[in-house]
Amino acid sequence: PLHFPTERCQWWQDARFGMFIHWGLYSVLGRGEWAMSREAIPWEEYRPLADRFTAARFDPAEWCRVAKAADMRYMVLTTKHHEGFSLWDSPANPFNSMRSAARRDLVGEYVEAVRSAGLKVGLYYSLGDWHHPDWAAAWQGDLAARRRFVDYTHTLVHELLSRYGHIDILWYDLPQCFTPDEWRMVELNWMARSLQPHLLINNRGYTTEDFATPEQ
């Protein structure tokens, strides 16, 4: 059974403090998650970062130690930022950490560490995807590309919420380009909650859900 908002949100109201971690190919550059866009790095230069992405300093156990020392109660990891690089072994998205120099499912390692530390597990997922050709085509009005991309999005969210046991938070970002109906957002969130009945979802899919995430 799905849980009513007041029931599933109580721990969130009590927790108040957590750690949000950006980690992706931009980490190889030692710069922020918008580096590719803001610095106009072409794909022929950016994509090969995957061959240098060893994730040698990816240490979720240490992050958990820092979080707990600061009395944080939850963590959120960018499983896929706008660059389109997935930090898990995704059958649907070959642009992923298992096919990089790391050859590791980093989401799996993160979830295990956070859960072992007794913290709540959050997964950030960017709805946008600069790498996927259908994202750019959809911006140009290609309706078939939009349908394919939305199907792809639903598949990746299903992967994240069905592989790693109990997940507490799903944090969407970058819903621009499509309307909630075009995203099939009600369907997507229903699927998410059917897999994770206690799941908290933010409002960046253009639906109200459990909590708001104002920015700037």
PDB file of C-alpha atoms in Angstrom:
ATOM      1  CA  PRO A   1       0.000   0.000   0.000  1.00  0.00           C
ATOM      2  CA  LEU A   2       1.077   3.549  -0.677  1.00  0.00           C
ATOM      3  CA  HIS A   3       1.627   5.725   2.362  1.00  0.00           C
ATOM      4  CA  PHE A   4      -0.041   9.096   2.930  1.00  0.00           C
ATOM      5  CA  PRO A   5       2.226  12.174   2.784  1.00  0.00           C
ATOM      6  CA  THR A   6       1.994  12.954   6.498  1.00  0.00           C
ATOM      7  CA  GLU A   7       3.102   9.425   7.337  1.00  0.00           C
ATOM      8  CA  ARG A   8       5.974   9.120   4.885  1.00  0.00           C
ATOM      9  CA  CYS A   9       7.227  12.701   5.451  1.00  0.00           C
ATOM     10  CA  GLN A  10       7.533  12.650   9.224  1.00  0.00           C
ATOM     11  CA  TRP A  11      11.173  11.555   9.292  1.00  0.00           C
ATOM     12  CA  TRP A  12      11.985  14.270   6.719  1.00  0.00           C
ATOM     13  CA  GLN A  13      10.429  16.936   8.913  1.00  0.00           C
ATOM     14  CA  ASP A  14      12.440  15.655  11.857  1.00  0.00           C
ATOM     15  CA  ALA A  15      15.758  15.141  10.020  1.00  0.00           C
ATOM     16  CA  ARG A  16      16.172  18.668   8.587  1.00  0.00           C
ATOM     17  CA  PHE A  17      19.862  18.217   7.717  1.00  0.00           C
ATOM     18  CA  GLY A  18      21.563  16.059   5.101  1.00  0.00           C
ATOM     19  CA  MET A  19      24.453  15.845   2.642  1.00  0.00           C
ATOM     20  CA  PHE A  20      24.039  16.402  -1.111  1.00  0.00           C
ATOM     21  CA  ILE A  21      26.859  15.037  -3.270  1.00  0.00           C
ATOM     22  CA  HIS A  22      27.633  15.878  -6.897  1.00  0.00           C
ATOM     23  CA  TRP A  23      29.875  13.258  -8.512  1.00  0.00           C
ATOM     24  CA  GLY A  24      30.282  12.570 -12.214  1.00  0.00           C
ATOM     25  CA  LEU A  25      32.638  12.982 -15.151  1.00  0.00           C
ATOM     26  CA  TYR A  26      33.093  16.642 -14.189  1.00  0.00           C
ATOM     27  CA  SER A  27      34.831  15.327 -11.052  1.00  0.00           C
ATOM     28  CA  VAL A  28      37.770  14.339 -13.289  1.00  0.00           C
ATOM     29  CA  LEU A  29      38.126  18.031 -14.116  1.00  0.00           C
ATOM     30  CA  GLY A  30      37.883  19.009 -10.461  1.00  0.00           C
ATOM     31  CA  ARG A  31      35.091  21.424 -11.293  1.00  0.00           C
ATOM     32  CA  GLY A  32      31.345  21.682 -10.854  1.00  0.00           C
ATOM     33  CA  GLU A  33      28.594  19.650 -12.473  1.00  0.00           C
ATOM     34  CA  TRP A  34      27.792  22.391 -15.033  1.00  0.00           C
ATOM     35  CA  ALA A  35      31.383  22.521 -16.349  1.00  0.00           C
ATOM     36  CA  MET A  36      30.585  21.110 -19.777  1.00  0.00           C
ATOM     37  CA  SER A  37      27.840  23.642 -20.438  1.00  0.00           C
ATOM     38  CA  ARG A  38      29.387  26.703 -18.817  1.00  0.00           C
ATOM     39  CA  GLU A  39      32.795  26.150 -20.370  1.00  0.00           C
ATOM     40  CA  ALA A  40      31.373  25.059 -23.755  1.00  0.00           C
ATOM     41  CA  ILE A  41      33.422  21.852 -23.716  1.00  0.00           C
ATOM     42  CA  PRO A  42      32.664  19.910 -26.944  1.00  0.00           C
ATOM     43  CA  TRP A  43      31.571  16.277 -26.698  1.00  0.00           C
ATOM     44  CA  GLU A  44      34.699  15.033 -28.442  1.00  0.00           C
ATOM     45  CA  GLU A  45      36.639  16.386 -25.436  1.00  0.00           C
ATOM     46  CA  TYR A  46      34.104  15.680 -22.705  1.00  0.00           C
ATOM     47  CA  ARG A  47      33.033  12.120 -23.516  1.00  0.00           C
ATOM     48  CA  PRO A  48      36.593  10.695 -23.243  1.00  0.00           C
ATOM     49  CA  LEU A  49      36.644  11.771 -19.582  1.00  0.00           C
ATOM     50  CA  ALA A  50      34.979   8.394 -19.011  1.00  0.00           C
ATOM     51  CA  ASP A  51      38.307   6.767 -19.925  1.00  0.00           C
ATOM     52  CA  ARG A  52      39.939   8.699 -17.062  1.00  0.00           C
ATOM     53  CA  PHE A  53      37.082   8.272 -14.615  1.00  0.00           C
ATOM     54  CA  THR A  54      38.621   5.752 -12.204  1.00  0.00           C
ATOM     55  CA  ALA A  55      36.526   6.890  -9.208  1.00  0.00           C
ATOM     56  CA  ALA A  56      39.645   6.226  -7.125  1.00  0.00           C
ATOM     57  CA  ARG A  57      38.534   8.802  -4.549  1.00  0.00           C
ATOM     58  CA  PHE A  58      34.886   7.747  -4.485  1.00  0.00           C
ATOM     59  CA  ASP A  59      34.554   6.884  -0.790  1.00  0.00           C
ATOM     60  CA  PRO A  60      30.925   6.823   0.400  1.00  0.00           C
ATOM     61  CA  ALA A  61      31.902   5.256   3.729  1.00  0.00           C
ATOM     62  CA  GLU A  62      34.037   8.308   4.496  1.00  0.00           C
ATOM     63  CA  TRP A  63      31.251  10.631   3.348  1.00  0.00           C
ATOM     64  CA  CYS A  64      28.906   8.841   5.746  1.00  0.00           C
ATOM     65  CA  ARG A  65      31.403   9.260   8.570  1.00  0.00           C
ATOM     66  CA  VAL A  66      31.564  13.013   7.914  1.00  0.00           C
ATOM     67  CA  ALA A  67      27.774  13.219   7.663  1.00  0.00           C
ATOM     68  CA  LYS A  68      27.187  11.411  10.929  1.00  0.00           C
ATOM     69  CA  ALA A  69      29.842  13.474  12.717  1.00  0.00           C
ATOM     70  CA  ALA A  70      27.888  16.579  11.677  1.00  0.00           C
ATOM     71  CA  ASP A  71      24.612  14.973  12.836  1.00  0.00           C
ATOM     72  CA  MET A  72      23.244  14.724   9.311  1.00  0.00           C
ATOM     73  CA  ARG A  73      20.364  12.288   8.851  1.00  0.00           C
ATOM     74  CA  TYR A  74      20.262  11.575   5.108  1.00  0.00           C
ATOM     75  CA  MET A  75      22.372  11.706   1.946  1.00  0.00           C
ATOM     76  CA  VAL A  76      21.556  12.369  -1.723  1.00  0.00           C
ATOM     77  CA  LEU A  77      23.869  11.360  -4.599  1.00  0.00           C
ATOM     78  CA  THR A  78      23.676  12.545  -8.210  1.00  0.00           C
ATOM     79  CA  THR A  79      23.114   9.207  -9.923  1.00  0.00           C
ATOM     80  CA  LYS A  80      22.903  10.992 -13.308  1.00  0.00           C
ATOM     81  CA  HIS A  81      23.425  14.696 -13.796  1.00  0.00           C
ATOM     82  CA  HIS A  82      22.600  16.670 -16.953  1.00  0.00           C
ATOM     83  CA  GLU A  83      25.677  15.265 -18.737  1.00  0.00           C
ATOM     84  CA  GLY A  84      23.811  11.945 -19.009  1.00  0.00           C
ATOM     85  CA  PHE A  85      26.496   9.766 -17.387  1.00  0.00           C
ATOM     86  CA  SER A  86      24.941   7.124 -15.112  1.00  0.00           C
ATOM     87  CA  LEU A  87      26.769   6.046 -11.957  1.00  0.00           C
ATOM     88  CA  TRP A  88      25.262   2.573 -12.103  1.00  0.00           C
ATOM     89  CA  ASP A  89      25.455  -0.434 -14.412  1.00  0.00           C
ATOM     90  CA  SER A  90      22.520   0.586 -16.584  1.00  0.00           C
ATOM     91  CA  PRO A  91      21.361  -1.795 -19.342  1.00  0.00           C
ATOM     92  CA  ALA A  92      19.491   1.105 -20.964  1.00  0.00           C
ATOM     93  CA  ASN A  93      22.295   3.673 -20.829  1.00  0.00           C
ATOM     94  CA  PRO A  94      25.726   2.429 -21.986  1.00  0.00           C
ATOM     95  CA  PHE A  95      27.220   5.805 -20.987  1.00  0.00           C
ATOM     96  CA  ASN A  96      27.756   4.609 -17.421  1.00  0.00           C
ATOM     97  CA  SER A  97      30.328   4.014 -14.705  1.00  0.00           C
ATOM     98  CA  MET A  98      30.601   0.279 -15.322  1.00  0.00           C
ATOM     99  CA  ARG A  99      31.810   1.014 -18.858  1.00  0.00           C
ATOM    100  CA  SER A 100      34.178   3.739 -17.707  1.00  0.00           C
ATOM    101  CA  ALA A 101      37.680   3.333 -16.285  1.00  0.00           C
ATOM    102  CA  ALA A 102      36.056   2.786 -12.875  1.00  0.00           C
ATOM    103  CA  ARG A 103      34.229  -0.404 -13.916  1.00  0.00           C
ATOM    104  CA  ARG A 104      32.116  -0.112 -10.780  1.00  0.00           C
ATOM    105  CA  ASP A 105      28.454   0.321  -9.903  1.00  0.00           C
ATOM    106  CA  LEU A 106      28.904   3.424  -7.779  1.00  0.00           C
ATOM    107  CA  VAL A 107      25.240   3.793  -6.901  1.00  0.00           C
ATOM    108  CA  GLY A 108      25.299   0.291  -5.439  1.00  0.00           C
ATOM    109  CA  GLU A 109      28.388   1.097  -3.350  1.00  0.00           C
ATOM    110  CA  TYR A 110      26.840   4.362  -2.167  1.00  0.00           C
ATOM    111  CA  VAL A 111      23.519   2.807  -1.172  1.00  0.00           C
ATOM    112  CA  GLU A 112      25.237   0.033   0.769  1.00  0.00           C
ATOM    113  CA  ALA A 113      27.448   2.503   2.654  1.00  0.00           C
ATOM    114  CA  VAL A 114      24.631   4.911   3.494  1.00  0.00           C
ATOM    115  CA  ARG A 115      22.312   2.162   4.638  1.00  0.00           C
ATOM    116  CA  SER A 116      25.070   0.583   6.756  1.00  0.00           C
ATOM    117  CA  ALA A 117      25.660   3.944   8.419  1.00  0.00           C
ATOM    118  CA  GLY A 118      22.017   4.172   9.425  1.00  0.00           C
ATOM    119  CA  LEU A 119      21.316   7.190   7.217  1.00  0.00           C
ATOM    120  CA  LYS A 120      18.413   7.678   4.834  1.00  0.00           C
ATOM    121  CA  VAL A 121      19.220   6.979   1.172  1.00  0.00           C
ATOM    122  CA  GLY A 122      18.532   9.628  -1.469  1.00  0.00           C
ATOM    123  CA  LEU A 123      18.997   9.390  -5.242  1.00  0.00           C
ATOM    124  CA  TYR A 124      19.160  12.479  -7.453  1.00  0.00           C
ATOM    125  CA  TYR A 125      18.144  11.953 -11.078  1.00  0.00           C
ATOM    126  CA  SER A 126      18.331  14.606 -13.790  1.00  0.00           C
ATOM    127  CA  LEU A 127      15.412  14.294 -16.175  1.00  0.00           C
ATOM    128  CA  GLY A 128      17.446  16.140 -18.783  1.00  0.00           C
ATOM    129  CA  ASP A 129      20.297  14.501 -20.650  1.00  0.00           C
ATOM    130  CA  TRP A 130      22.762  16.424 -22.810  1.00  0.00           C
ATOM    131  CA  HIS A 131      24.327  13.181 -24.058  1.00  0.00           C
ATOM    132  CA  HIS A 132      21.225  11.416 -25.368  1.00  0.00           C
ATOM    133  CA  PRO A 133      20.479  12.304 -29.019  1.00  0.00           C
ATOM    134  CA  ASP A 134      16.719  12.209 -28.473  1.00  0.00           C
ATOM    135  CA  TRP A 135      16.946  14.986 -25.865  1.00  0.00           C
ATOM    136  CA  ALA A 136      18.345  17.442 -28.402  1.00  0.00           C
ATOM    137  CA  ALA A 137      15.950  16.252 -31.107  1.00  0.00           C
ATOM    138  CA  ALA A 138      12.986  16.669 -28.775  1.00  0.00           C
ATOM    139  CA  TRP A 139      14.023  20.275 -28.154  1.00  0.00           C
ATOM    140  CA  GLN A 140      13.733  20.773 -31.924  1.00  0.00           C
ATOM    141  CA  GLY A 141      10.157  19.484 -31.907  1.00  0.00           C
ATOM    142  CA  ASP A 142      10.699  15.848 -32.922  1.00  0.00           C
ATOM    143  CA  LEU A 143       7.684  14.124 -31.319  1.00  0.00           C
ATOM    144  CA  ALA A 144       8.973  10.600 -31.953  1.00  0.00           C
ATOM    145  CA  ALA A 145      12.259  11.502 -30.260  1.00  0.00           C
ATOM    146  CA  ARG A 146      10.343  12.923 -27.308  1.00  0.00           C
ATOM    147  CA  ARG A 147       8.352   9.711 -26.879  1.00  0.00           C
ATOM    148  CA  ARG A 148      11.525   7.624 -27.041  1.00  0.00           C
ATOM    149  CA  PHE A 149      13.284   9.863 -24.553  1.00  0.00           C
ATOM    150  CA  VAL A 150      10.400   9.749 -22.071  1.00  0.00           C
ATOM    151  CA  ASP A 151      10.314   5.951 -22.337  1.00  0.00           C
ATOM    152  CA  TYR A 152      14.061   5.966 -21.690  1.00  0.00           C
ATOM    153  CA  THR A 153      13.564   8.156 -18.629  1.00  0.00           C
ATOM    154  CA  HIS A 154      10.939   5.826 -17.179  1.00  0.00           C
ATOM    155  CA  THR A 155      13.267   2.875 -17.760  1.00  0.00           C
ATOM    156  CA  LEU A 156      16.199   4.488 -15.945  1.00  0.00           C
ATOM    157  CA  VAL A 157      14.093   5.546 -12.962  1.00  0.00           C
ATOM    158  CA  HIS A 158      12.734   1.996 -12.767  1.00  0.00           C
ATOM    159  CA  GLU A 159      16.300   0.664 -12.744  1.00  0.00           C
ATOM    160  CA  LEU A 160      17.282   2.929  -9.874  1.00  0.00           C
ATOM    161  CA  LEU A 161      14.276   2.094  -7.740  1.00  0.00           C
ATOM    162  CA  SER A 162      14.194  -1.661  -8.330  1.00  0.00           C
ATOM    163  CA  ARG A 163      17.835  -2.703  -7.893  1.00  0.00           C
ATOM    164  CA  TYR A 164      19.064  -1.424  -4.547  1.00  0.00           C
ATOM    165  CA  GLY A 165      16.486  -2.238  -1.920  1.00  0.00           C
ATOM    166  CA  HIS A 166      14.808   0.451   0.171  1.00  0.00           C
ATOM    167  CA  ILE A 167      15.266   4.006  -1.182  1.00  0.00           C
ATOM    168  CA  ASP A 168      14.021   6.986   0.824  1.00  0.00           C
ATOM    169  CA  ILE A 169      14.276   9.998  -1.518  1.00  0.00           C
ATOM    170  CA  LEU A 170      13.974  10.524  -5.285  1.00  0.00           C
ATOM    171  CA  TRP A 171      15.260  13.989  -6.230  1.00  0.00           C
ATOM    172  CA  TYR A 172      14.367  15.046  -9.783  1.00  0.00           C
ATOM    173  CA  ASP A 173      15.987  17.940 -11.612  1.00  0.00           C
ATOM    174  CA  LEU A 174      15.865  19.679 -15.029  1.00  0.00           C
ATOM    175  CA  PRO A 175      12.273  19.001 -16.098  1.00  0.00           C
ATOM    176  CA  GLN A 176      12.468  21.826 -18.669  1.00  0.00           C
ATOM    177  CA  CYS A 177      11.592  20.997 -22.267  1.00  0.00           C
ATOM    178  CA  PHE A 178       8.512  18.867 -21.571  1.00  0.00           C
ATOM    179  CA  THR A 179       5.248  19.414 -19.721  1.00  0.00           C
ATOM    180  CA  PRO A 180       4.174  17.072 -16.899  1.00  0.00           C
ATOM    181  CA  ASP A 181       1.817  15.342 -19.333  1.00  0.00           C
ATOM    182  CA  GLU A 182       4.609  14.892 -21.878  1.00  0.00           C
ATOM    183  CA  TRP A 183       6.860  13.434 -19.181  1.00  0.00           C
ATOM    184  CA  ARG A 184       3.940  11.191 -18.136  1.00  0.00           C
ATOM    185  CA  MET A 185       4.932  12.353 -14.679  1.00  0.00           C
ATOM    186  CA  VAL A 186       1.901  11.042 -12.819  1.00  0.00           C
ATOM    187  CA  GLU A 187       2.551   7.613 -14.330  1.00  0.00           C
ATOM    188  CA  LEU A 188       6.268   7.864 -13.533  1.00  0.00           C
ATOM    189  CA  ASN A 189       5.665   8.762  -9.900  1.00  0.00           C
ATOM    190  CA  TRP A 190       3.027   6.063  -9.531  1.00  0.00           C
ATOM    191  CA  MET A 191       5.552   3.545 -10.792  1.00  0.00           C
ATOM    192  CA  ALA A 192       8.173   4.939  -8.400  1.00  0.00           C
ATOM    193  CA  ARG A 193       5.843   4.650  -5.410  1.00  0.00           C
ATOM    194  CA  SER A 194       4.706   1.181  -6.420  1.00  0.00           C
ATOM    195  CA  LEU A 195       8.363   0.128  -6.176  1.00  0.00           C
ATOM    196  CA  GLN A 196       9.124   2.218  -3.076  1.00  0.00           C
ATOM    197  CA  PRO A 197       5.917   2.918  -1.094  1.00  0.00           C
ATOM    198  CA  HIS A 198       7.648   5.155   1.494  1.00  0.00           C
ATOM    199  CA  LEU A 199       9.514   7.175  -1.160  1.00  0.00           C
ATOM    200  CA  LEU A 200       9.713  10.963  -0.850  1.00  0.00           C
ATOM    201  CA  ILE A 201       9.715  12.818  -4.195  1.00  0.00           C
ATOM    202  CA  ASN A 202      10.526  16.482  -4.762  1.00  0.00           C
ATOM    203  CA  ASN A 203       8.591  18.912  -6.935  1.00  0.00           C
ATOM    204  CA  ARG A 204      10.997  19.213  -9.867  1.00  0.00           C
ATOM    205  CA  GLY A 205       8.914  16.975 -12.061  1.00  0.00           C
ATOM    206  CA  TYR A 206       6.354  19.816 -12.097  1.00  0.00           C
ATOM    207  CA  THR A 207       4.104  17.940  -9.680  1.00  0.00           C
ATOM    208  CA  THR A 208       3.642  18.927  -6.052  1.00  0.00           C
ATOM    209  CA  GLU A 209       4.644  15.641  -4.368  1.00  0.00           C
ATOM    210  CA  ASP A 210       6.296  15.752  -0.920  1.00  0.00           C
ATOM    211  CA  PHE A 211       8.639  18.732  -0.697  1.00  0.00           C
ATOM    212  CA  ALA A 212       9.704  21.821  -2.640  1.00  0.00           C
ATOM    213  CA  THR A 213      13.260  22.582  -3.734  1.00  0.00           C
ATOM    214  CA  PRO A 214      13.546  26.323  -4.453  1.00  0.00           C
ATOM    215  CA  GLU A 215      16.774  27.387  -6.107  1.00  0.00           C
ATOM    216  CA  GLN A 216      18.511  30.750  -6.642  1.00  0.00           C
TER     217      GLN A 216
END
